PDB file of C-alpha atoms in Angstrom:
ATOM      1  CA  UNK S 141     -21.849 -42.432 -26.581  1.00  0.00           C
ATOM      2  CA  UNK S 142     -18.977 -42.327 -23.885  1.00  0.00           C
ATOM      3  CA  UNK S 143     -16.507 -43.285 -26.585  1.00  0.00           C
ATOM      4  CA  UNK S 144     -17.498 -40.692 -28.876  1.00  0.00           C
ATOM      5  CA  UNK S 145     -17.594 -38.031 -25.921  1.00  0.00           C
ATOM      6  CA  UNK S 146     -14.018 -39.550 -24.810  1.00  0.00           C
ATOM      7  CA  UNK S 147     -12.920 -39.028 -28.619  1.00  0.00           C
ATOM      8  CA  UNK S 148     -14.369 -35.522 -28.645  1.00  0.00           C
ATOM      9  CA  UNK S 149     -12.691 -34.606 -25.581  1.00  0.00           C
ATOM     10  CA  UNK S 150      -9.170 -36.036 -26.395  1.00  0.00           C
ATOM     11  CA  UNK S 151      -9.510 -34.087 -29.671  1.00  0.00           C
ATOM     12  CA  UNK S 152     -10.326 -31.072 -28.227  1.00  0.00           C
ATOM     13  CA  UNK S 153      -7.492 -31.243 -25.498  1.00  0.00           C
ATOM     14  CA  UNK S 154      -4.880 -32.131 -27.815  1.00  0.00           C
ATOM     15  CA  UNK S 155      -6.058 -28.955 -30.105  1.00  0.00           C
ATOM     16  CA  UNK S 156      -5.608 -27.024 -26.620  1.00  0.00           C
ATOM     17  CA  UNK S 157      -2.614 -28.215 -26.067  1.00  0.00           C
ATOM     18  CA  UNK S 158      -1.223 -27.495 -29.606  1.00  0.00           C
ATOM     19  CA  UNK S 159      -2.615 -23.798 -29.496  1.00  0.00           C
ATOM     20  CA  UNK S 160      -1.141 -23.303 -26.025  1.00  0.00           C
ATOM     21  CA  UNK S 161       2.092 -23.240 -27.917  1.00  0.00           C
ATOM     22  CA  UNK S 162       1.268 -20.126 -29.539  1.00  0.00           C
ATOM     23  CA  UNK S 163      -0.707 -18.246 -26.958  1.00  0.00           C
ATOM     24  CA  UNK S 164       0.732 -15.204 -25.465  1.00  0.00           C
ATOM     25  CA  UNK S 165      -0.550 -14.543 -21.814  1.00  0.00           C
ATOM     26  CA  UNK S 166       0.865 -11.868 -19.611  1.00  0.00           C
ATOM     27  CA  UNK S 167       0.000 -10.433 -16.070  1.00  0.00           C
ATOM     28  CA  UNK S 168       1.006  -7.148 -14.287  1.00  0.00           C
ATOM     29  CA  UNK S 169      -0.278  -3.994 -12.497  1.00  0.00           C
ATOM     30  CA  UNK S 170      -2.406  -1.359 -13.715  1.00  0.00           C
ATOM     31  CA  UNK S 171      -3.374   2.089 -12.903  1.00  0.00           C
ATOM     32  CA  UNK S 172      -5.959   4.776 -13.995  1.00  0.00           C
ATOM     33  CA  UNK S 173      -5.202   8.438 -12.957  1.00  0.00           C
ATOM     34  CA  UNK S 174      -8.277  10.764 -13.106  1.00  0.00           C
ATOM     35  CA  UNK S 175      -6.904  13.886 -14.739  1.00  0.00           C
ATOM     36  CA  UNK S 176     -10.088  15.867 -13.853  1.00  0.00           C
ATOM     37  CA  UNK S 177     -10.511  18.225 -10.834  1.00  0.00           C
ATOM     38  CA  UNK S 178     -11.615  18.269  -8.182  1.00  0.00           C
ATOM     39  CA  UNK S 179     -11.253  14.513  -7.273  1.00  0.00           C
ATOM     40  CA  UNK S 180      -7.912  13.263  -9.172  1.00  0.00           C
ATOM     41  CA  UNK S 181      -8.703   9.773  -8.378  1.00  0.00           C
ATOM     42  CA  UNK S 182      -6.182   6.711  -8.499  1.00  0.00           C
ATOM     43  CA  UNK S 183      -7.626   3.308  -9.665  1.00  0.00           C
ATOM     44  CA  UNK S 184      -4.931   0.563  -9.030  1.00  0.00           C
ATOM     45  CA  UNK S 185      -5.104  -3.174  -9.660  1.00  0.00           C
ATOM     46  CA  UNK S 186      -3.961  -6.448 -11.072  1.00  0.00           C
ATOM     47  CA  UNK S 187      -4.303  -7.299 -14.906  1.00  0.00           C
ATOM     48  CA  UNK S 188      -4.302 -10.104 -16.907  1.00  0.00           C
ATOM     49  CA  UNK S 189      -3.910 -10.208 -20.837  1.00  0.00           C
ATOM     50  CA  UNK S 190      -4.224 -12.854 -23.516  1.00  0.00           C
ATOM     51  CA  UNK S 191      -3.174 -12.258 -27.089  1.00  0.00           C
ATOM     52  CA  UNK S 192      -5.092 -14.072 -29.733  1.00  0.00           C
ATOM     53  CA  UNK S 193      -2.507 -12.996 -32.748  1.00  0.00           C
ATOM     54  CA  UNK S 194      -0.370  -9.992 -33.165  1.00  0.00           C
ATOM     55  CA  UNK S 195      -3.502  -7.812 -33.760  1.00  0.00           C
ATOM     56  CA  UNK S 196      -6.155  -8.880 -31.341  1.00  0.00           C
ATOM     57  CA  UNK S 197      -6.093  -9.060 -27.632  1.00  0.00           C
ATOM     58  CA  UNK S 198      -8.444  -8.983 -24.439  1.00  0.00           C
ATOM     59  CA  UNK S 199      -7.377  -7.871 -20.981  1.00  0.00           C
ATOM     60  CA  UNK S 200      -9.156  -8.469 -17.623  1.00  0.00           C
ATOM     61  CA  UNK S 201      -8.674  -6.316 -14.595  1.00  0.00           C
ATOM     62  CA  UNK S 202      -9.949  -6.027 -10.928  1.00  0.00           C
ATOM     63  CA  UNK S 203      -8.820  -3.417  -8.442  1.00  0.00           C
ATOM     64  CA  UNK S 204      -9.601  -0.618  -6.191  1.00  0.00           C
ATOM     65  CA  UNK S 205      -9.391   3.026  -6.080  1.00  0.00           C
ATOM     66  CA  UNK S 206      -8.549   5.769  -3.505  1.00  0.00           C
ATOM     67  CA  UNK S 207     -12.223   6.877  -3.671  1.00  0.00           C
ATOM     68  CA  UNK S 208     -13.726   3.343  -2.089  1.00  0.00           C
ATOM     69  CA  UNK S 209     -14.325   2.139  -5.439  1.00  0.00           C
ATOM     70  CA  UNK S 210     -13.977  -1.456  -6.338  1.00  0.00           C
ATOM     71  CA  UNK S 211     -13.961  -2.530 -10.060  1.00  0.00           C
ATOM     72  CA  UNK S 212     -13.769  -5.524 -12.509  1.00  0.00           C
ATOM     73  CA  UNK S 213     -13.328  -4.894 -16.224  1.00  0.00           C
ATOM     74  CA  UNK S 214     -12.658  -6.344 -19.521  1.00  0.00           C
ATOM     75  CA  UNK S 215     -11.412  -4.830 -22.512  1.00  0.00           C
ATOM     76  CA  UNK S 216     -10.801  -5.605 -26.139  1.00  0.00           C
ATOM     77  CA  UNK S 217      -7.683  -4.489 -27.744  1.00  0.00           C
ATOM     78  CA  UNK S 218      -6.915  -4.025 -31.490  1.00  0.00           C
ATOM     79  CA  UNK S 219      -2.893  -3.528 -32.319  1.00  0.00           C
ATOM     80  CA  UNK S 220      -2.354  -0.823 -35.130  1.00  0.00           C
ATOM     81  CA  UNK S 221       0.629  -0.518 -37.318  1.00  0.00           C
ATOM     82  CA  UNK S 222       2.373  -3.874 -37.241  1.00  0.00           C
ATOM     83  CA  UNK S 223       5.280  -3.067 -39.126  1.00  0.00           C
ATOM     84  CA  UNK S 224       7.001  -1.837 -35.812  1.00  0.00           C
ATOM     85  CA  UNK S 225       6.629  -4.081 -32.918  1.00  0.00           C
ATOM     86  CA  UNK S 226       8.085  -0.908 -30.435  1.00  0.00           C
ATOM     87  CA  UNK S 227       6.218   0.669 -29.548  1.00  0.00           C
ATOM     88  CA  UNK S 228       2.963  -1.225 -30.040  1.00  0.00           C
ATOM     89  CA  UNK S 229       0.089   1.260 -30.739  1.00  0.00           C
ATOM     90  CA  UNK S 230      -3.313  -0.056 -29.679  1.00  0.00           C
ATOM     91  CA  UNK S 231      -7.285   1.126 -29.654  1.00  0.00           C
ATOM     92  CA  UNK S 232      -9.664  -0.588 -27.670  1.00  0.00           C
ATOM     93  CA  UNK S 233     -12.871  -0.641 -25.754  1.00  0.00           C
ATOM     94  CA  UNK S 234     -14.400  -2.402 -22.677  1.00  0.00           C
ATOM     95  CA  UNK S 235     -16.683  -2.414 -19.889  1.00  0.00           C
ATOM     96  CA  UNK S 236     -16.207  -2.276 -16.224  1.00  0.00           C
ATOM     97  CA  UNK S 237     -18.307  -2.946 -13.048  1.00  0.00           C
ATOM     98  CA  UNK S 238     -17.359  -0.429 -10.270  1.00  0.00           C
ATOM     99  CA  UNK S 239     -19.118  -0.742  -6.760  1.00  0.00           C
ATOM    100  CA  UNK S 240     -18.537   1.223  -3.943  1.00  0.00           C
ATOM    101  CA  UNK S 241     -16.542  -0.727  -0.902  1.00  0.00           C
ATOM    102  CA  UNK S 242     -17.965   1.529   1.652  1.00  0.00           C
ATOM    103  CA  UNK S 243     -21.891   2.323   1.461  1.00  0.00           C
ATOM    104  CA  UNK S 244     -24.327   1.348  -1.395  1.00  0.00           C
ATOM    105  CA  UNK S 245     -24.050   2.070  -5.078  1.00  0.00           C
ATOM    106  CA  UNK S 246     -22.670   0.551  -8.109  1.00  0.00           C
ATOM    107  CA  UNK S 247     -22.035   1.464 -11.787  1.00  0.00           C
ATOM    108  CA  UNK S 248     -21.897  -0.027 -15.279  1.00  0.00           C
ATOM    109  CA  UNK S 249     -19.465   1.813 -17.522  1.00  0.00           C
ATOM    110  CA  UNK S 250     -17.890   1.325 -21.009  1.00  0.00           C
ATOM    111  CA  UNK S 251     -14.817   2.714 -22.053  1.00  0.00           C
ATOM    112  CA  UNK S 252     -12.613   3.688 -24.911  1.00  0.00           C
ATOM    113  CA  UNK S 253      -8.855   3.730 -25.033  1.00  0.00           C
ATOM    114  CA  UNK S 254      -5.774   4.268 -27.200  1.00  0.00           C
ATOM    115  CA  UNK S 255      -2.112   3.881 -26.063  1.00  0.00           C
ATOM    116  CA  UNK S 256       1.241   2.640 -26.574  1.00  0.00           C
ATOM    117  CA  UNK S 257       2.975  -0.746 -25.279  1.00  0.00           C
ATOM    118  CA  UNK S 258       6.651  -1.128 -25.345  1.00  0.00           C
ATOM    119  CA  UNK S 259       8.307  -4.605 -25.110  1.00  0.00           C
ATOM    120  CA  UNK S 260      11.323  -4.845 -23.205  1.00  0.00           C
ATOM    121  CA  UNK S 261      12.557  -8.665 -23.006  1.00  0.00           C
ATOM    122  CA  UNK S 262       9.246 -10.144 -21.027  1.00  0.00           C
ATOM    123  CA  UNK S 263       8.396  -6.545 -19.580  1.00  0.00           C
ATOM    124  CA  UNK S 264       5.921  -4.842 -21.304  1.00  0.00           C
ATOM    125  CA  UNK S 265       5.219  -1.163 -19.821  1.00  0.00           C
ATOM    126  CA  UNK S 266       2.275   0.769 -21.205  1.00  0.00           C
ATOM    127  CA  UNK S 267       0.874   4.284 -21.298  1.00  0.00           C
ATOM    128  CA  UNK S 268      -2.730   5.097 -22.583  1.00  0.00           C
ATOM    129  CA  UNK S 269      -5.676   7.687 -22.675  1.00  0.00           C
ATOM    130  CA  UNK S 270      -8.835   5.999 -21.301  1.00  0.00           C
ATOM    131  CA  UNK S 271     -12.400   7.672 -21.604  1.00  0.00           C
ATOM    132  CA  UNK S 272     -15.566   6.151 -19.447  1.00  0.00           C
ATOM    133  CA  UNK S 273     -19.162   6.541 -20.075  1.00  0.00           C
ATOM    134  CA  UNK S 274     -21.329   5.564 -16.825  1.00  0.00           C
ATOM    135  CA  UNK S 275     -24.986   4.380 -17.662  1.00  0.00           C
ATOM    136  CA  UNK S 276     -26.751   4.984 -14.619  1.00  0.00           C
ATOM    137  CA  UNK S 277     -25.205   8.373 -13.807  1.00  0.00           C
ATOM    138  CA  UNK S 278     -25.262   9.212 -17.636  1.00  0.00           C
ATOM    139  CA  UNK S 279     -21.979  10.998 -17.152  1.00  0.00           C
ATOM    140  CA  UNK S 280     -18.667  11.050 -19.394  1.00  0.00           C
ATOM    141  CA  UNK S 281     -15.371  11.175 -17.979  1.00  0.00           C
ATOM    142  CA  UNK S 282     -12.835  11.716 -20.671  1.00  0.00           C
ATOM    143  CA  UNK S 283      -9.715  12.096 -18.785  1.00  0.00           C
ATOM    144  CA  UNK S 284      -8.077   9.053 -17.721  1.00  0.00           C
ATOM    145  CA  UNK S 285      -4.308   8.521 -17.942  1.00  0.00           C
ATOM    146  CA  UNK S 286      -3.528   4.688 -17.934  1.00  0.00           C
ATOM    147  CA  UNK S 287      -0.340   3.657 -16.722  1.00  0.00           C
ATOM    148  CA  UNK S 288       0.961  -0.051 -15.917  1.00  0.00           C
ATOM    149  CA  UNK S 289       3.479  -2.636 -16.621  1.00  0.00           C
ATOM    150  CA  UNK S 290       2.931  -6.724 -17.467  1.00  0.00           C
ATOM    151  CA  UNK S 291       5.192  -9.569 -17.531  1.00  0.00           C
ATOM    152  CA  UNK S 292       4.778 -11.965 -20.339  1.00  0.00           C
ATOM    153  CA  UNK S 293       4.571 -15.564 -19.361  1.00  0.00           C
TER     154      UNK S 293
END
């Protein structure tokens, strides 16, 4: 039993190392500007992205806003039109947990996004448009401008 577990672990670890040569990870800064009055909230934070291949990626982010809100989120991204690498056009969807940093209250939201990502060496600036749907409040916020920059590891 121990030998088979050790063998299986060795195979999985070697597969992980081999696939690690193909993985593309990046880290960076992200910001969302709510473009709808009267609030014009700014969300800012850190983001990590993992590209599974040229089309599929996931990104994780966490941060705060100037409206005393913290957030943790995950998104799936799908890259369109692979004939051109620059700019890369993506669409995606994800979920976020937002909580009040001062006071009580939290919210779960789903979001949809579309945007452009540019590659300048190892630097990846991006700009996009995001819409959010909040479950508990049953409200829809369609106007978020997403700006950020990532560094490819």
